[in-house]
Coordinates of C-alpha atoms in Angstrom, one line a residue:
X41 CA 4.0 27.0 -32.0
X42 CA 5.3 30.5 -32.3
X43 CA 2.1 32.0 -31.0
X44 CA 2.1 29.5 -28.1
X45 CA 5.6 30.8 -27.0
X46 CA 4.3 34.4 -27.2
X47 CA 1.2 33.4 -25.1
X48 CA 3.5 31.8 -22.5
X49 CA 5.2 35.2 -21.9
X50 CA 2.1 37.2 -21.7
X51 CA 0.5 37.8 -18.2
X52 CA -3.1 36.9 -17.6
X53 CA -5.6 39.3 -19.1
X54 CA -6.6 40.9 -15.8
X55 CA -3.0 42.0 -15.1
X56 CA -1.3 45.1 -16.5
X57 CA 1.0 44.6 -19.5
X58 CA 4.6 44.6 -18.3
X59 CA 3.8 43.0 -14.9
X60 CA 7.0 41.1 -14.0
X61 CA 6.6 37.4 -13.2
X62 CA 7.4 36.1 -9.8
X63 CA 8.8 32.8 -11.3
X64 CA 10.4 32.1 -14.6
X65 CA 11.7 28.7 -15.7
X66 CA 14.1 28.7 -18.6
X67 CA 14.8 25.5 -20.5
X68 CA 14.5 23.3 -17.4
X69 CA 15.6 19.6 -17.8
X70 CA 15.5 16.8 -15.4
X71 CA 16.5 13.2 -16.3
X72 CA 16.3 9.9 -14.4
X73 CA 17.8 6.6 -15.6
X74 CA 16.1 5.7 -18.8
X75 CA 13.5 8.5 -18.4
X76 CA 13.2 12.1 -19.7
X77 CA 11.1 13.7 -16.9
X78 CA 11.5 17.3 -18.2
X79 CA 13.3 18.7 -21.2
X80 CA 13.5 22.4 -22.4
X81 CA 10.6 23.5 -20.2
X82 CA 10.1 27.3 -20.1
X83 CA 7.2 29.0 -18.5
X84 CA 6.4 31.9 -16.1
X85 CA 4.0 32.6 -13.3
X86 CA 2.8 36.1 -12.3
X87 CA 1.7 37.5 -8.9
X88 CA -2.1 37.6 -8.8
X89 CA -2.4 34.6 -11.1
X90 CA -3.8 31.1 -10.8
X91 CA -1.8 29.0 -13.3
X92 CA -2.9 25.4 -14.1
X93 CA -0.4 22.7 -15.1
X94 CA -1.9 19.9 -17.1
X95 CA -0.6 16.7 -18.6
X96 CA -1.1 12.9 -18.6
X97 CA 0.2 11.0 -15.6
X98 CA 3.9 10.7 -16.1
X99 CA 4.1 13.9 -18.2
X100 CA 6.5 15.5 -15.7
X101 CA 4.2 17.9 -13.9
X102 CA 5.1 16.9 -10.3
X103 CA 8.8 16.5 -11.2
X104 CA 8.9 20.1 -12.6
X105 CA 7.3 21.5 -9.4
X106 CA 9.7 19.4 -7.3
X107 CA 12.5 21.2 -9.2
X108 CA 11.0 24.5 -8.4
X109 CA 10.7 23.7 -4.7
X110 CA 14.2 22.3 -4.3
X111 CA 13.3 18.6 -3.9
X112 CA 15.1 17.9 -7.1
X113 CA 18.0 19.7 -8.8
X114 CA 17.6 20.5 -12.5
X115 CA 20.1 18.9 -14.9
X116 CA 19.9 21.9 -17.2
X117 CA 18.1 25.3 -17.3
X118 CA 17.6 28.2 -14.9
X119 CA 15.1 29.2 -12.2
X120 CA 14.5 32.9 -12.0
X121 CA 12.8 34.5 -9.0
X122 CA 11.8 38.1 -9.1
X123 CA 14.2 38.6 -12.0
X124 CA 17.2 37.0 -10.4
X125 CA 18.6 33.6 -11.3
X126 CA 18.7 31.3 -8.3
X127 CA 19.2 27.7 -7.1
X128 CA 17.4 25.9 -4.3
X129 CA 19.7 23.2 -2.9
X130 CA 16.9 22.1 -0.6
X131 CA 13.2 22.8 0.1
X132 CA 14.0 25.1 3.0
X133 CA 15.8 27.5 0.5
X134 CA 12.7 27.6 -1.7
X135 CA 10.5 28.2 1.4
X136 CA 12.8 31.1 2.4
X137 CA 12.2 32.5 -1.1
X138 CA 8.4 32.4 -0.7
X139 CA 7.7 29.1 -2.5
X140 CA 5.6 26.5 -0.8
X141 CA 4.1 23.2 -2.1
X142 CA 1.2 21.1 -0.8
X143 CA 1.6 17.6 -2.1
X144 CA -1.1 15.2 -3.2
X145 CA -0.3 13.0 -0.2
X146 CA -0.3 15.1 2.9
X147 CA 2.8 15.3 5.0
X148 CA 1.3 15.9 8.4
X149 CA 2.1 14.0 11.6
X150 CA -1.2 12.1 12.3
X151 CA -0.8 11.9 16.1
X152 CA 0.0 15.6 16.6
X153 CA -2.6 18.3 16.9
X154 CA -3.3 20.9 14.2
X155 CA -1.4 23.5 16.2
X156 CA 1.6 21.2 16.8
X157 CA 1.7 20.4 13.0
X158 CA 1.6 24.1 12.1
X159 CA 4.6 24.9 14.4
X160 CA 6.6 21.8 13.7
X161 CA 10.0 22.7 12.0
X162 CA 9.1 26.4 11.8
X163 CA 12.1 28.7 12.6
X164 CA 9.7 31.3 14.1
X165 CA 8.3 28.8 16.7
X166 CA 9.5 30.0 20.1
X167 CA 11.5 27.5 22.1
X168 CA 9.2 27.5 25.1
X169 CA 5.5 27.5 24.4
X170 CA 2.6 25.9 26.2
X171 CA 0.0 23.9 24.4
X172 CA -2.4 26.8 25.0
X173 CA 0.1 29.3 23.5
X174 CA 0.6 27.4 20.2
X175 CA -3.2 26.9 19.9
X176 CA -3.7 30.7 20.2
X177 CA -1.0 31.3 17.6
X178 CA -2.7 28.7 15.3
X179 CA -6.0 30.5 15.8
X180 CA -4.4 33.8 14.8
X181 CA -3.0 32.3 11.7
X182 CA -6.4 30.8 10.8
X183 CA -8.0 34.2 11.0
X184 CA -5.2 36.0 9.1
X185 CA -5.5 33.7 6.1
X186 CA -9.2 32.9 6.3
X187 CA -8.7 29.2 6.6
X188 CA -10.9 27.8 9.5
X189 CA -9.3 25.1 11.6
X190 CA -9.6 23.5 15.1
X191 CA -6.2 24.0 16.7
X192 CA -6.6 21.3 19.4
X193 CA -7.9 18.6 17.0
X194 CA -5.7 15.6 16.4
X195 CA -4.8 15.4 12.7
X196 CA -5.8 11.8 12.3
X197 CA -9.4 12.7 13.3
X198 CA -9.7 15.3 10.5
X199 CA -11.4 14.9 7.1
X200 CA -9.2 15.2 3.9
X201 CA -10.4 18.7 3.4
X202 CA -9.6 19.8 6.9
X203 CA -6.1 18.2 6.7
X204 CA -5.5 20.1 3.4
X205 CA -6.4 23.4 5.1
X206 CA -3.8 22.7 7.7
X207 CA -1.2 21.9 5.0
X208 CA -2.0 25.2 3.1
X209 CA -2.0 27.2 6.3
X210 CA 1.4 25.7 7.3
X211 CA 2.8 26.8 3.9
X212 CA 1.2 30.3 4.0
X213 CA 2.3 30.9 7.6
X214 CA 5.9 30.6 6.4
X215 CA 5.5 33.6 4.0
X216 CA 4.7 31.8 0.8
X217 CA 4.0 34.1 -2.2
X218 CA 3.8 31.2 -4.6
X219 CA 1.6 28.3 -3.6
X220 CA 1.9 25.0 -5.5
X221 CA -0.9 22.5 -5.1
X222 CA -0.6 18.9 -6.5
X223 CA -4.0 17.4 -7.2
X224 CA -5.7 19.4 -4.4
X225 CA -9.3 18.2 -5.0
X226 CA -8.6 14.5 -5.5
X227 CA -10.0 13.5 -2.1
X228 CA -12.3 16.5 -1.4
X229 CA -16.1 16.6 -1.3
X230 CA -17.9 19.2 -3.5
X231 CA -18.4 21.5 -0.5
X232 CA -14.7 21.3 0.4
X233 CA -13.7 22.0 -3.2
X234 CA -15.8 25.2 -3.1
X235 CA -14.1 26.3 0.2
X236 CA -10.6 25.6 -1.3
X237 CA -11.3 27.6 -4.4
X238 CA -12.6 30.5 -2.4
X239 CA -9.4 30.5 -0.4
X240 CA -7.3 30.4 -3.5
X241 CA -9.1 33.3 -5.1
X242 CA -8.7 35.3 -2.0
X243 CA -5.0 34.6 -2.0
X244 CA -4.8 35.6 -5.7
X245 CA -6.7 38.9 -5.0
X246 CA -4.0 39.8 -2.4
X247 CA -1.2 39.3 -5.0
X248 CA -0.3 35.7 -4.3
X249 CA 0.5 33.3 -7.2
X250 CA -0.9 29.8 -7.4
X251 CA 0.2 26.8 -9.5
X252 CA -2.3 24.0 -9.5
X253 CA -1.7 20.6 -10.9
X254 CA -5.0 18.9 -11.8
X255 CA -6.7 16.5 -14.2
X256 CA -10.1 17.9 -13.6
X257 CA -10.7 20.1 -16.6
X258 CA -14.0 21.5 -15.5
X259 CA -12.3 22.8 -12.3
X260 CA -9.4 24.3 -14.3
X261 CA -11.7 26.1 -16.7
X262 CA -13.5 27.6 -13.7
X263 CA -10.5 28.5 -11.6
X264 CA -7.3 29.2 -13.6
X265 CA -6.3 32.3 -15.4
X266 CA -3.7 30.5 -17.7
X267 CA -3.0 26.9 -18.4
X268 CA 0.3 25.2 -19.4
X269 CA 0.3 21.7 -20.9
X270 CA 3.1 19.1 -20.7
X271 CA 3.4 16.1 -22.8
X272 CA 6.2 13.5 -22.3
X273 CA 8.2 16.0 -20.3
X274 CA 8.0 18.9 -22.7
X275 CA 5.9 22.0 -22.7
X276 CA 3.5 21.9 -25.7
X277 CA 1.5 25.1 -25.0
X278 CA 0.6 27.9 -22.6
X279 CA -2.7 29.6 -23.0
X280 CA -5.1 32.1 -21.5
X281 CA -7.9 29.8 -20.2
X282 CA -10.6 31.8 -21.9
X283 CA -8.9 30.9 -25.3
X284 CA -9.2 27.1 -24.9
X285 CA -11.8 24.4 -24.4
X286 CA -11.6 21.1 -22.4
X287 CA -11.5 19.1 -25.7
X288 CA -8.6 21.2 -27.1
X289 CA -6.7 20.7 -23.8
X290 CA -7.2 17.0 -23.9
X291 CA -5.9 16.8 -27.5
X292 CA -2.9 18.8 -26.5
X293 CA -2.2 16.6 -23.4
X294 CA -2.5 13.3 -25.2
X295 CA -1.7 14.2 -28.8
X296 CA -5.0 12.9 -30.1
X297 CA -8.7 13.5 -29.2
X298 CA -10.0 11.3 -26.3
X299 CA -13.6 11.2 -25.2
X300 CA -14.7 9.1 -22.3
X301 CA -17.4 6.6 -23.3
X302 CA -20.9 7.0 -21.9
X303 CA -21.4 3.3 -21.9
X304 CA -19.4 0.1 -22.2
X305 CA -21.3 -2.6 -24.2
X306 CA -20.5 -6.2 -23.4
X307 CA -18.1 -8.0 -25.6
X308 CA -19.5 -11.3 -24.5
X309 CA -23.0 -12.5 -23.5
X310 CA -24.3 -11.6 -20.1
X311 CA -24.2 -14.5 -17.6
X312 CA -27.5 -16.4 -17.4
X313 CA -29.6 -15.7 -14.3
X314 CA -29.6 -18.0 -11.4
X315 CA -25.8 -18.3 -11.0
X316 CA -24.5 -18.5 -7.4
X317 CA -23.7 -15.2 -5.8
X318 CA -20.0 -15.0 -5.2
X319 CA -20.3 -12.5 -2.3
X320 CA -23.2 -11.1 -0.3
X321 CA -24.0 -9.3 2.9
X322 CA -27.1 -9.9 5.1
X323 CA -28.0 -7.2 7.7
X324 CA -24.4 -6.3 8.2
X325 CA -23.5 -3.6 10.8
X326 CA -20.0 -2.1 11.3
X327 CA -18.7 0.3 13.9
X328 CA -15.4 2.2 13.8
X329 CA -12.8 2.4 16.6
X330 CA -14.8 5.2 18.3
X331 CA -18.0 3.1 18.3
X332 CA -19.7 5.1 15.6
X333 CA -21.9 3.1 13.3
X334 CA -20.4 3.2 9.7
X335 CA -22.6 0.5 8.1
X336 CA -26.1 0.1 9.4
X337 CA -28.0 -3.1 8.7
X338 CA -26.8 -3.4 5.1
X339 CA -27.9 -6.3 2.9
X340 CA -26.4 -6.6 -0.6
X341 CA -25.7 -9.3 -3.1
X342 CA -23.2 -9.3 -6.0
X343 CA -23.8 -11.1 -9.3
X344 CA -21.3 -12.6 -11.7
X345 CA -20.5 -10.6 -14.8
X346 CA -22.1 -7.4 -13.4
X347 CA -20.8 -4.0 -12.3
X348 CA -22.6 -2.8 -9.1
X349 CA -22.0 0.9 -8.8
X350 CA -21.9 2.3 -5.2
X351 CA -22.9 6.0 -5.3
X352 CA -22.8 8.4 -2.4
X353 CA -21.1 11.5 -1.0
X354 CA -17.6 10.6 0.3
X355 CA -17.7 9.5 4.0
X356 CA -21.0 7.7 4.1
X357 CA -19.7 4.2 4.8
X358 CA -17.9 3.4 1.5
X359 CA -14.5 2.6 3.1
X360 CA -16.1 0.2 5.6
X361 CA -18.2 -1.5 2.9
X362 CA -15.0 -2.1 0.9
X363 CA -13.2 -3.5 3.9
X364 CA -16.1 -5.9 4.7
X365 CA -16.3 -7.1 1.1
X366 CA -12.5 -7.8 1.0
X367 CA -12.1 -9.4 4.5
X368 CA -10.2 -6.5 6.0
X369 CA -12.9 -5.8 8.6
X370 CA -15.3 -8.1 10.4
X371 CA -19.0 -7.3 10.8
X372 CA -20.2 -6.5 14.3
X373 CA -23.5 -8.1 13.4
X374 CA -25.0 -9.8 10.4
X375 CA -23.4 -12.3 8.0
X376 CA -21.0 -12.1 5.1
X377 CA -21.3 -14.9 2.6
X378 CA -18.3 -15.8 0.5
X379 CA -19.1 -18.3 -2.3
X380 CA -22.2 -19.3 -0.3
X381 CA -20.4 -19.9 3.0
X382 CA -20.4 -17.6 6.0
X383 CA -17.2 -15.7 6.4
X384 CA -17.5 -13.4 9.4
X385 CA -13.9 -13.1 10.5
X386 CA -11.5 -10.5 9.1
X387 CA -9.1 -12.5 6.9
X388 CA -8.0 -10.7 3.7
X389 CA -5.7 -13.6 2.7
X390 CA -8.7 -16.0 2.7
X391 CA -10.8 -13.6 0.6
X392 CA -7.9 -13.1 -1.8
X393 CA -7.5 -16.9 -2.2
X394 CA -11.2 -17.2 -2.8
X395 CA -10.9 -14.8 -5.8
X396 CA -11.6 -11.4 -4.3
X397 CA -9.4 -8.5 -5.6
X398 CA -9.3 -5.1 -4.1
X399 CA -8.2 -1.7 -5.5
X400 CA -8.2 0.6 -2.4
X401 CA -9.0 4.3 -2.5
X402 CA -5.5 5.3 -1.3
X403 CA -3.0 3.2 -3.4
X404 CA 0.1 4.4 -1.7
X405 CA -1.1 3.7 1.8
X406 CA -3.2 0.6 1.2
X407 CA -2.2 -1.1 -2.1
X408 CA 1.5 -0.4 -2.4
X409 CA 4.8 -0.2 -0.4
X410 CA 6.3 3.0 -1.8
X411 CA 9.9 2.2 -0.8
X412 CA 9.9 -1.2 -2.5
X413 CA 10.5 -1.9 -6.2
X414 CA 7.9 -2.4 -8.9
X415 CA 8.7 -6.1 -9.0
X416 CA 8.3 -6.5 -5.2
X417 CA 5.0 -4.6 -5.2
X418 CA 3.6 -6.6 -8.1
X419 CA 4.5 -9.8 -6.3
X420 CA 2.8 -8.8 -3.0
X421 CA -0.3 -10.8 -3.7
X422 CA 1.4 -13.9 -5.3
X423 CA 4.7 -14.1 -3.4
X424 CA 3.6 -17.5 -1.9
X425 CA 2.6 -19.0 -5.2
X426 CA 4.6 -20.6 -8.0
X427 CA 6.5 -19.5 -10.1
X428 CA 7.4 -16.5 -7.9
X429 CA 7.5 -18.3 -4.6
X430 CA 6.3 -21.1 -2.4
X431 CA 6.4 -22.2 1.2
X432 CA 10.1 -21.6 1.7
X433 CA 11.3 -19.8 -1.4
X434 CA 11.1 -16.5 -3.4
X435 CA 12.5 -15.9 -6.8
X436 CA 13.3 -12.2 -7.5
X437 CA 14.0 -13.1 -11.2
X438 CA 10.5 -14.5 -11.5
X439 CA 9.1 -11.5 -9.7
X440 CA 10.7 -9.2 -12.2
X441 CA 9.5 -11.2 -15.1
X442 CA 6.0 -11.3 -13.6
X443 CA 6.0 -7.5 -13.0
X444 CA 7.1 -6.8 -16.6
X445 CA 4.2 -9.0 -17.8
X446 CA 1.7 -7.0 -15.7
X447 CA 3.2 -3.7 -17.0
X448 CA 3.0 -4.8 -20.6
X449 CA -0.7 -5.9 -20.1
X450 CA -1.5 -2.6 -18.4
X451 CA 0.3 -0.5 -21.0
X452 CA 2.8 0.9 -18.5
X453 CA 6.3 1.7 -19.8
X454 CA 8.9 1.1 -17.1
X455 CA 12.6 2.2 -16.9
X456 CA 13.0 -1.2 -15.2
X457 CA 11.1 -3.4 -12.7
X458 CA 13.8 -2.7 -10.0
X459 CA 12.9 1.0 -9.7
X460 CA 11.0 2.1 -6.6
X461 CA 7.3 2.2 -7.3
X462 CA 7.0 5.7 -5.7
X463 CA 8.9 7.0 -8.7
X464 CA 6.1 6.2 -11.1
X465 CA 3.2 8.5 -11.9
X466 CA 0.0 8.1 -10.0
X467 CA -1.7 6.8 -13.2
X468 CA 0.9 4.2 -13.8
X469 CA 0.8 3.1 -10.2
X470 CA -3.0 2.7 -10.5
X471 CA -2.9 0.7 -13.7
X472 CA -0.4 -1.7 -12.2
X473 CA -2.5 -2.1 -9.0
X474 CA -5.6 -2.7 -11.1
X475 CA -3.9 -5.3 -13.3
X476 CA -2.4 -7.0 -10.3
X477 CA -5.9 -7.2 -8.6
X478 CA -7.7 -8.3 -11.7
X479 CA -5.4 -11.4 -11.7
X480 CA -6.6 -12.1 -8.1
X481 CA -10.2 -11.3 -8.9
X482 CA -11.5 -14.6 -10.4
X483 CA -14.9 -13.9 -8.7
X484 CA -15.0 -10.4 -7.3
X485 CA -13.2 -7.1 -7.8
X486 CA -13.8 -4.2 -5.4
X487 CA -12.6 -1.0 -6.9
X488 CA -12.7 2.1 -4.6
X489 CA -12.5 5.4 -6.4
X490 CA -10.2 3.9 -9.1
X491 CA -10.0 7.1 -11.2
X492 CA -9.1 9.5 -8.4
X493 CA -6.2 11.6 -9.5
X494 CA -6.0 10.1 -13.0
X495 CA -5.9 12.0 -16.3
X496 CA -8.5 11.3 -19.0
X497 CA -6.3 8.9 -20.8
X498 CA -5.6 6.8 -17.7
X499 CA -9.3 6.9 -16.7
X500 CA -10.3 5.6 -20.2
X501 CA -7.8 2.7 -19.8
X502 CA -9.0 2.0 -16.3
X503 CA -12.7 1.8 -17.4
X504 CA -11.8 -0.5 -20.2
X505 CA -10.0 -2.8 -17.7
X506 CA -13.1 -2.9 -15.4
X507 CA -15.4 -3.6 -18.4
X508 CA -13.1 -6.5 -19.5
X509 CA -13.2 -8.0 -16.0
X510 CA -17.0 -7.8 -16.0
X511 CA -17.1 -9.5 -19.4
X512 CA -14.9 -12.3 -18.0
X513 CA -17.7 -13.0 -15.5
X514 CA -16.3 -11.2 -12.5
X515 CA -18.6 -9.4 -10.1
X516 CA -17.3 -5.8 -10.0
X517 CA -18.1 -3.3 -7.2
X518 CA -17.3 0.2 -8.4
X519 CA -17.2 3.0 -5.8
X520 CA -17.0 6.5 -7.2
X521 CA -18.0 10.0 -6.5
X522 CA -18.3 10.6 -10.3
X523 CA -21.9 9.9 -11.3
X524 CA -20.9 9.9 -15.0
X525 CA -18.6 7.0 -14.2
X526 CA -21.3 5.2 -12.2
X527 CA -23.8 5.5 -15.0
X528 CA -21.3 4.6 -17.8
X529 CA -20.2 1.3 -16.2
X530 CA -22.9 0.0 -13.8
X531 CA -25.6 -2.6 -14.4
X532 CA -27.1 -1.8 -11.0
X533 CA -26.6 1.2 -8.8
X534 CA -26.7 1.1 -5.0
X535 CA -26.7 4.3 -2.9
X536 CA -25.2 4.7 0.6
X537 CA -26.2 7.5 3.0
X538 CA -25.0 7.7 6.6
X539 CA -24.0 4.0 6.4
X540 CA -27.5 2.9 5.3
X541 CA -28.3 1.4 1.9
X542 CA -30.9 3.7 0.6
X543 CA -31.8 1.6 -2.4
X544 CA -30.6 -0.5 -5.3
X545 CA -31.8 0.3 -8.9
X546 CA -31.2 -1.2 -12.3
X547 CA -29.2 1.2 -14.5
X548 CA -32.1 1.4 -17.0
X549 CA -34.4 2.7 -14.2
X550 CA -32.0 5.2 -12.7
X551 CA -31.5 8.8 -13.5
X552 CA -29.6 11.7 -11.8
X553 CA -32.6 13.0 -10.0
X554 CA -33.5 9.7 -8.3
X555 CA -29.9 8.9 -7.5
X556 CA -29.2 12.4 -6.2
X557 CA -32.3 12.2 -3.9
X558 CA -31.1 8.9 -2.5
X559 CA -27.6 10.4 -1.9
X560 CA -29.2 13.2 0.1
X561 CA -31.0 10.8 2.4
X562 CA -34.5 10.6 0.9
X563 CA -35.9 7.1 0.2
X564 CA -37.2 5.9 -3.1
X565 CA -40.8 6.9 -2.5
X566 CA -39.7 10.4 -1.6
X567 CA -37.3 10.5 -4.7
X568 CA -40.2 9.6 -7.0

């Protein structure tokens, strides 16, 4: 490890030798009850550098950056900015020192406009400004930093990529010299990823420093100058990106080589044909609150013991399809059949009791209650059933026992079931949600982007869990923007484009070219 320590002190190859770092961390430690979040972590970040921070979910990446930004106070070690030791008692002190962080889950006010969000809580916002004035100031900031926005737009109407630009612009407008991004591409389309990377490279070329937390190794290899790897809260290496490979980084992150399987053979015989369809749609159309058609005349049937992959660029009707399949949204027209019977009203409890489980794409907003304990979150779907509860009772002791059982089955190590679930890593949250929903899913499991924001080890575990559900006879619907994942797990592949079902193909008949053509809006005859 001696040469690793040496590498951690060396600036990126494109910077002059002797360039002083903007940030140095010396033996940082952070502990929570029963958990070592960080211990003896030392690394540095230079101006004009994009520095990637890698590690499994729960390795301590976000905790370390929360220490840097003043959200947490270190239990040991020193933070050095521009050569001077410092402490940040609160985030505003870090912001004043030029350090800003854009979190994985955006912290904008949805009902406010872009301009209002940019000026909210900013010391330089004049006391008396008209709406026109703050929009003009927002436009000026947009031009200054090269991040296009619509100042008058209400944040709730923006795409994930547009909201992220607002977050970054808000940080940069406050004079950030060090920009920290936590899983910035997790919910972005490929076009938005390209736009983000262009903005980050421009910021770097102007002397800014970037720390990016990500699990997407291909993006890290293309973007970062150096990469640091955490494992179980400790730094295990810092490298020039040109000196490592994705495989070597995975081995360093996990402690052993891990390769995602390209297929998941059945461990039990496939169900015989002719079995009843547990869930199907016939000519279903759905509109959103603004009256825009999101699903257009969609007919689709699920089969027991099969994975149906839903491919398509994000924003082409996937959320609405998941909501219809799980009883969260009613069809405007057409019919939803649940176990052979029409079920056209929105009733998620009825769907759950009929054996339909759901892993939403945003676990913190749609699957979990962040302020509640692990035990309470795991009991959310079974609080009215023995042994946890009943008509007029609820047993917290049984809820904790139940949560521990789910954690053990999911391979999640807990400091205790009474801790708030927001304190767990994203990967551990996702494993618990998936295990909870598999229990519900006696017939159907709808999994929307289940590997989003997960490291390779957690993705491997998640795929194994989906394959086991399939082998148990469950009809699994897998929505993913990762075609490798779709091809690895699916028995059939359906493609959505602009809310229309472009086609359904057996996996054996599908290839990237035909699926890609359907994703771009061409039909099967054109794709051929």
